[in-house]
PDB file of C-alpha atoms in Angstrom:
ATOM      1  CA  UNK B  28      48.624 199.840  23.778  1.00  0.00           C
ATOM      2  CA  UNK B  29      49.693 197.682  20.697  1.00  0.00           C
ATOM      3  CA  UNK B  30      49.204 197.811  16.749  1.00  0.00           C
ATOM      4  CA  UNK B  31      48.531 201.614  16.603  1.00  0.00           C
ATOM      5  CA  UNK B  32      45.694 201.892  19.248  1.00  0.00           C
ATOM      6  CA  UNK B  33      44.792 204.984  20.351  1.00  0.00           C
ATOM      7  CA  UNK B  34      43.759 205.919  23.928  1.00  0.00           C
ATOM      8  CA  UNK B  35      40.869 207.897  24.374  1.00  0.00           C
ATOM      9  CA  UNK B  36      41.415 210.551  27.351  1.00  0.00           C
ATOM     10  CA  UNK B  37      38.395 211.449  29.133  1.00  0.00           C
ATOM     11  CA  UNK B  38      38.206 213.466  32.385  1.00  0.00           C
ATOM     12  CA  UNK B  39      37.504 211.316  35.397  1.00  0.00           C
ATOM     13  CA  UNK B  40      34.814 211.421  37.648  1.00  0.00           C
ATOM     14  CA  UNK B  41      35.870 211.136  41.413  1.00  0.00           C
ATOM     15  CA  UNK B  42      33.653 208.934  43.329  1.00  0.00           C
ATOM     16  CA  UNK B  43      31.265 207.987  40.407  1.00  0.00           C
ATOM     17  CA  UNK B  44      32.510 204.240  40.290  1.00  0.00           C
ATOM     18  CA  UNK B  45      32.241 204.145  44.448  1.00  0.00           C
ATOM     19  CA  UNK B  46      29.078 205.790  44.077  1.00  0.00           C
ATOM     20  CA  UNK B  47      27.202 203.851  41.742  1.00  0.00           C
ATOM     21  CA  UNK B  48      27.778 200.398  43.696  1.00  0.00           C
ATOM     22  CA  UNK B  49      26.275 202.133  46.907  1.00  0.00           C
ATOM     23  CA  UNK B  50      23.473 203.601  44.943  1.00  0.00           C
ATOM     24  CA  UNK B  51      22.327 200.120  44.008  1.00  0.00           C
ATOM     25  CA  UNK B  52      22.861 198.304  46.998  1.00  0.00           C
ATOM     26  CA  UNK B  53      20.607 200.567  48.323  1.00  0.00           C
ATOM     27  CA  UNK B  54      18.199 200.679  46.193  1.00  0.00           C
ATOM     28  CA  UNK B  55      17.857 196.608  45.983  1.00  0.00           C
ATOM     29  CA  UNK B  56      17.546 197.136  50.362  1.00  0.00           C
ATOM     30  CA  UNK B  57      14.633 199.662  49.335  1.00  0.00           C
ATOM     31  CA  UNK B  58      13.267 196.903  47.871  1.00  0.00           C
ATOM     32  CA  UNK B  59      13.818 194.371  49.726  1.00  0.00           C
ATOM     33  CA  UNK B  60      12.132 196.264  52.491  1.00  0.00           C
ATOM     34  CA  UNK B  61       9.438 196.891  50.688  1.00  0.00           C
ATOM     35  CA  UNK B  62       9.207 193.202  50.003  1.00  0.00           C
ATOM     36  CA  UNK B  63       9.123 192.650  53.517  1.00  0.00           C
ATOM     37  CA  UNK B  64       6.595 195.449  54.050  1.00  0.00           C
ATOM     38  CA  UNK B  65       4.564 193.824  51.845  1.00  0.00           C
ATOM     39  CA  UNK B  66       5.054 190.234  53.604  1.00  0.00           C
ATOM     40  CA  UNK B  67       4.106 191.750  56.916  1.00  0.00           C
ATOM     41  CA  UNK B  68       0.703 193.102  55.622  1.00  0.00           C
ATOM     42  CA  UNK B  69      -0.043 190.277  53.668  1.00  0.00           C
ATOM     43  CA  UNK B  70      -0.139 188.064  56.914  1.00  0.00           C
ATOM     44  CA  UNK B  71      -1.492 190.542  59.013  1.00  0.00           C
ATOM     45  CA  UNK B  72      -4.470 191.058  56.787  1.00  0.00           C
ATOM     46  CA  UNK B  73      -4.910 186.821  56.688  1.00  0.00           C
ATOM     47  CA  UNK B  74      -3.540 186.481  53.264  1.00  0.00           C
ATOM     48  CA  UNK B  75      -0.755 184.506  53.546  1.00  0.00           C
ATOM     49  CA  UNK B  76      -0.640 181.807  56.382  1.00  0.00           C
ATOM     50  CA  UNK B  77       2.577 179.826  56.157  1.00  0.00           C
ATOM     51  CA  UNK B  78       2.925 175.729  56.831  1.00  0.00           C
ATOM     52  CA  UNK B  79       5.509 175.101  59.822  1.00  0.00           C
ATOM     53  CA  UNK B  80       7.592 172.897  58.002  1.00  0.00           C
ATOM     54  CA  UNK B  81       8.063 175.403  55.118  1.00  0.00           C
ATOM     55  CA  UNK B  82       8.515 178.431  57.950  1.00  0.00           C
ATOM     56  CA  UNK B  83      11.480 176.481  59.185  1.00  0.00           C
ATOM     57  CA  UNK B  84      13.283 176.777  56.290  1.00  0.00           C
ATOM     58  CA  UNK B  85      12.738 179.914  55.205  1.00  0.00           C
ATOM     59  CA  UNK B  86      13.639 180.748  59.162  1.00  0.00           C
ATOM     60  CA  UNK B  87      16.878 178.748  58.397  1.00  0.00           C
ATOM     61  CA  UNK B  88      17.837 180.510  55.734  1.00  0.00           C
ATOM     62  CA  UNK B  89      16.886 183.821  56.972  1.00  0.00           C
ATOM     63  CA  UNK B  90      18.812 182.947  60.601  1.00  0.00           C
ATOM     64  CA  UNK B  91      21.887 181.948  58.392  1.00  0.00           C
ATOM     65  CA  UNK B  92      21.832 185.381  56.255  1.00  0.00           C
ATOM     66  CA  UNK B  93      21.431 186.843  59.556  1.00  0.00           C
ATOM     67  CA  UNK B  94      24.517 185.386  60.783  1.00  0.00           C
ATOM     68  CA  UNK B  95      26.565 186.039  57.746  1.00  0.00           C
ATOM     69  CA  UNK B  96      25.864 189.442  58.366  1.00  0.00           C
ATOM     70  CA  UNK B  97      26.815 189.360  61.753  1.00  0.00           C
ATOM     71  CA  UNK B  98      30.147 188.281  60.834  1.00  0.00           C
ATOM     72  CA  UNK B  99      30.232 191.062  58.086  1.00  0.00           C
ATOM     73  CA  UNK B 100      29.335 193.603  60.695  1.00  0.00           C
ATOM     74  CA  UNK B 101      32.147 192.435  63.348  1.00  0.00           C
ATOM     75  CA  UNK B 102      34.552 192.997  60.703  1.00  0.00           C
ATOM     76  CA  UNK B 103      33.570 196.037  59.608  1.00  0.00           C
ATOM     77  CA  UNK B 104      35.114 197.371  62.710  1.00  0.00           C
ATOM     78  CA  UNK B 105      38.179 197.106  61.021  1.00  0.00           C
ATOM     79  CA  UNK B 106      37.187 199.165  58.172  1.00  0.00           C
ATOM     80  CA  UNK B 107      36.751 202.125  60.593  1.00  0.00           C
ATOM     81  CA  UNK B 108      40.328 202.380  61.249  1.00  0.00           C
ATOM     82  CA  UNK B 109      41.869 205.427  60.009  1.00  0.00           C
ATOM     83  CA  UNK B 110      45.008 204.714  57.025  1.00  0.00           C
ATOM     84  CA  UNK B 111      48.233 205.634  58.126  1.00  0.00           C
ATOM     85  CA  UNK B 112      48.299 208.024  55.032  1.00  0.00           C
ATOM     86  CA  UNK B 113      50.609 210.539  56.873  1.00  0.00           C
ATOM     87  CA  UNK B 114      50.977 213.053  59.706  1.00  0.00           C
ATOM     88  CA  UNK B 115      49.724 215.628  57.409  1.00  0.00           C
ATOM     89  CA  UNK B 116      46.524 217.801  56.608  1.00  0.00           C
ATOM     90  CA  UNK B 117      45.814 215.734  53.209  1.00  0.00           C
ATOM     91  CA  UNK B 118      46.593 212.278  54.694  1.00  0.00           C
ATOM     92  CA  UNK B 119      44.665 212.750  58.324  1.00  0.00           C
ATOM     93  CA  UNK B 120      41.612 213.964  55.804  1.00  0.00           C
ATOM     94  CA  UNK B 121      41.742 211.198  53.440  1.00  0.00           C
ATOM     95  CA  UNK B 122      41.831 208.801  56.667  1.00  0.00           C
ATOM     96  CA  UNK B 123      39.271 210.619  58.434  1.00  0.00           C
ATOM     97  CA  UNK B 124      37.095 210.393  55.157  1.00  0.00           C
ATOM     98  CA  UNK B 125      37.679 206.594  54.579  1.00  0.00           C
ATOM     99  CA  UNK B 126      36.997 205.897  57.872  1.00  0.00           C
ATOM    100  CA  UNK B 127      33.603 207.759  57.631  1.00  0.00           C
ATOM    101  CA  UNK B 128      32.460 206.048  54.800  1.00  0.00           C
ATOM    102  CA  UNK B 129      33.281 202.897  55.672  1.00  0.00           C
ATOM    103  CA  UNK B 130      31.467 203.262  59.124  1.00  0.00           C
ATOM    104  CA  UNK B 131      29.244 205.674  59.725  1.00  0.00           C
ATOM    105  CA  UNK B 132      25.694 205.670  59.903  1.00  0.00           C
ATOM    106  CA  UNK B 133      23.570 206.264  56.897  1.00  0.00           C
ATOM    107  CA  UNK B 134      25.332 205.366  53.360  1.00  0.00           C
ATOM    108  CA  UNK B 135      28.488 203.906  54.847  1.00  0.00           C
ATOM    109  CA  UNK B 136      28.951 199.978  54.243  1.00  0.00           C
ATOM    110  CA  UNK B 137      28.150 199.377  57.650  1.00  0.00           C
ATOM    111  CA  UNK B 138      24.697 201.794  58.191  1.00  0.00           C
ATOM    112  CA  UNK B 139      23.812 199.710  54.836  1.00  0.00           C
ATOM    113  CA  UNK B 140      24.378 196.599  56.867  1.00  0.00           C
ATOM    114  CA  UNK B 141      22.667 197.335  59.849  1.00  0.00           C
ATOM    115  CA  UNK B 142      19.718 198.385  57.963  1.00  0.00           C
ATOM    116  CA  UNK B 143      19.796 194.910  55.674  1.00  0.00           C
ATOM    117  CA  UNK B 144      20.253 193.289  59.139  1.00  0.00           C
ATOM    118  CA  UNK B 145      17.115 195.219  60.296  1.00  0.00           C
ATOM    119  CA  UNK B 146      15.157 193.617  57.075  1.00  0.00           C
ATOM    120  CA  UNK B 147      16.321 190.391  57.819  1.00  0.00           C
ATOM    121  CA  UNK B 148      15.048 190.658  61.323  1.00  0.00           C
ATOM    122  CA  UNK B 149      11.113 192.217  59.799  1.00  0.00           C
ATOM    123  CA  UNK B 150      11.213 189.226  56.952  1.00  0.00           C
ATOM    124  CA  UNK B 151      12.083 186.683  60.063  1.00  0.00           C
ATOM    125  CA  UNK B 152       9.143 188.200  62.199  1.00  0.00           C
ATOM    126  CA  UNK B 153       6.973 188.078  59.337  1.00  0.00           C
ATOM    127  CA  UNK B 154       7.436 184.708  58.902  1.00  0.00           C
ATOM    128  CA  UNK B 155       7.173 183.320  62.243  1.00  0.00           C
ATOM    129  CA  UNK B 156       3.717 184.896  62.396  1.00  0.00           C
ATOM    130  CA  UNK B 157       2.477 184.050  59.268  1.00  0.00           C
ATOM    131  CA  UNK B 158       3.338 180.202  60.880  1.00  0.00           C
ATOM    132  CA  UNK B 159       1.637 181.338  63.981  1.00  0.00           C
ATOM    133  CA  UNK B 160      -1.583 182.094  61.935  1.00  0.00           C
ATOM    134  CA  UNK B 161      -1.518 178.659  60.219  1.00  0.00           C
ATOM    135  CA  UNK B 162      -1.191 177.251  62.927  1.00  0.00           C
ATOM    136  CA  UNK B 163      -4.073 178.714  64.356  1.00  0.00           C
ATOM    137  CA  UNK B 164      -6.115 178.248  61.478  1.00  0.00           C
ATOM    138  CA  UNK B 165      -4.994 174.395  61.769  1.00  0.00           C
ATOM    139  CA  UNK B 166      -6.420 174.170  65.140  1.00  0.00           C
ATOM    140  CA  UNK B 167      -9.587 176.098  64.017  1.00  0.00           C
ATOM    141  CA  UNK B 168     -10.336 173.421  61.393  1.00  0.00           C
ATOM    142  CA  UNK B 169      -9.299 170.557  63.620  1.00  0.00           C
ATOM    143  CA  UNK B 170     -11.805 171.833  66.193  1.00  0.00           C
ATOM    144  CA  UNK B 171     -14.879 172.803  63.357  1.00  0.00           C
ATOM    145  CA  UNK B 172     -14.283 168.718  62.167  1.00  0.00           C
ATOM    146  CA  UNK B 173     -14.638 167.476  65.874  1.00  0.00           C
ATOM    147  CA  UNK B 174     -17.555 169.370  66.389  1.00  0.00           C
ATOM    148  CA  UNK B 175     -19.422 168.255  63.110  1.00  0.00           C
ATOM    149  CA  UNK B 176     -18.242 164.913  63.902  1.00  0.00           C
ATOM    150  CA  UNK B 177     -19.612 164.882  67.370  1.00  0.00           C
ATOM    151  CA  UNK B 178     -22.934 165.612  65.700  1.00  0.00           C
ATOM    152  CA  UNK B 179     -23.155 163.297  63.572  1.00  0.00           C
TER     153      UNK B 179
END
């Protein structure tokens, strides 16, 4: 502190600034899954039809996300190690609970990643059909103009 500064003591919340990271990384995979959701009944339902060329890319950058977290996911492994904190009842449960969050399934970092993973996988599935469906509807057009030109 300098030139006569006070400091303000307040009492501190454990976990709140852990907690509030989590909460909205999963709430943005909420919706981002509900994106996708969305994506997927779109092209079911006909509305969206998506040019190959276009589908590439957006497979691109989807496959490269999806290999990004890959790599995130191998190295989470690491995070599952338990600290050395001590051979004693406070330092095995402060391991055991760092180790947990970091790993297990649910709200750790790595149940959040496998379920972002999973999204990625929908949005790429979505996408690949909504080429599919342009592509059909390519074809259908292509054979409609044959057929009116063969009549003519």
């Amino acid at each position: 502190m300098s030139g006569g500064e006070e400091a303000e003591l307040r009492p501190m919340q454990v976990g709140t600034e852990q907690a509030q990271p989590m909460m909205a990384a999963k709430q943005r995979l909420q919706a981002s899954a509900a994106a996708v959701g969305t994506l997927r009944t779109d092209v079911a339902a006909g509305r969206l039809k998506l040019d190959p060329e276009a589908g590439r890319e957006v497979q691109d950058l989807l496959t490269e996300q999806l290999d990004q977290v890959d790599a995130w996911l191998r190295r989470s492994d690491d995070l599952g190690r338990r600290a050395p904190l001590g051979q004693n009842p406070v330092g095995e449960a402060m391991a055991g609970k760092f180790a947990d969050r970091a790993t297990s399934e649910g709200d750790s970092f790595t149940g959040v990643l496998t379920q972002y993973r999973q999204v990625l996988d929908e949005a790429q599935d979505a996408v690949a059909e909504a080429m599919r469906r342009y592509q059909t509807a390519d074809e259908h057009a292509v054979d409609m103009f044959q057929n009116l030109k063969s009549q003519l």
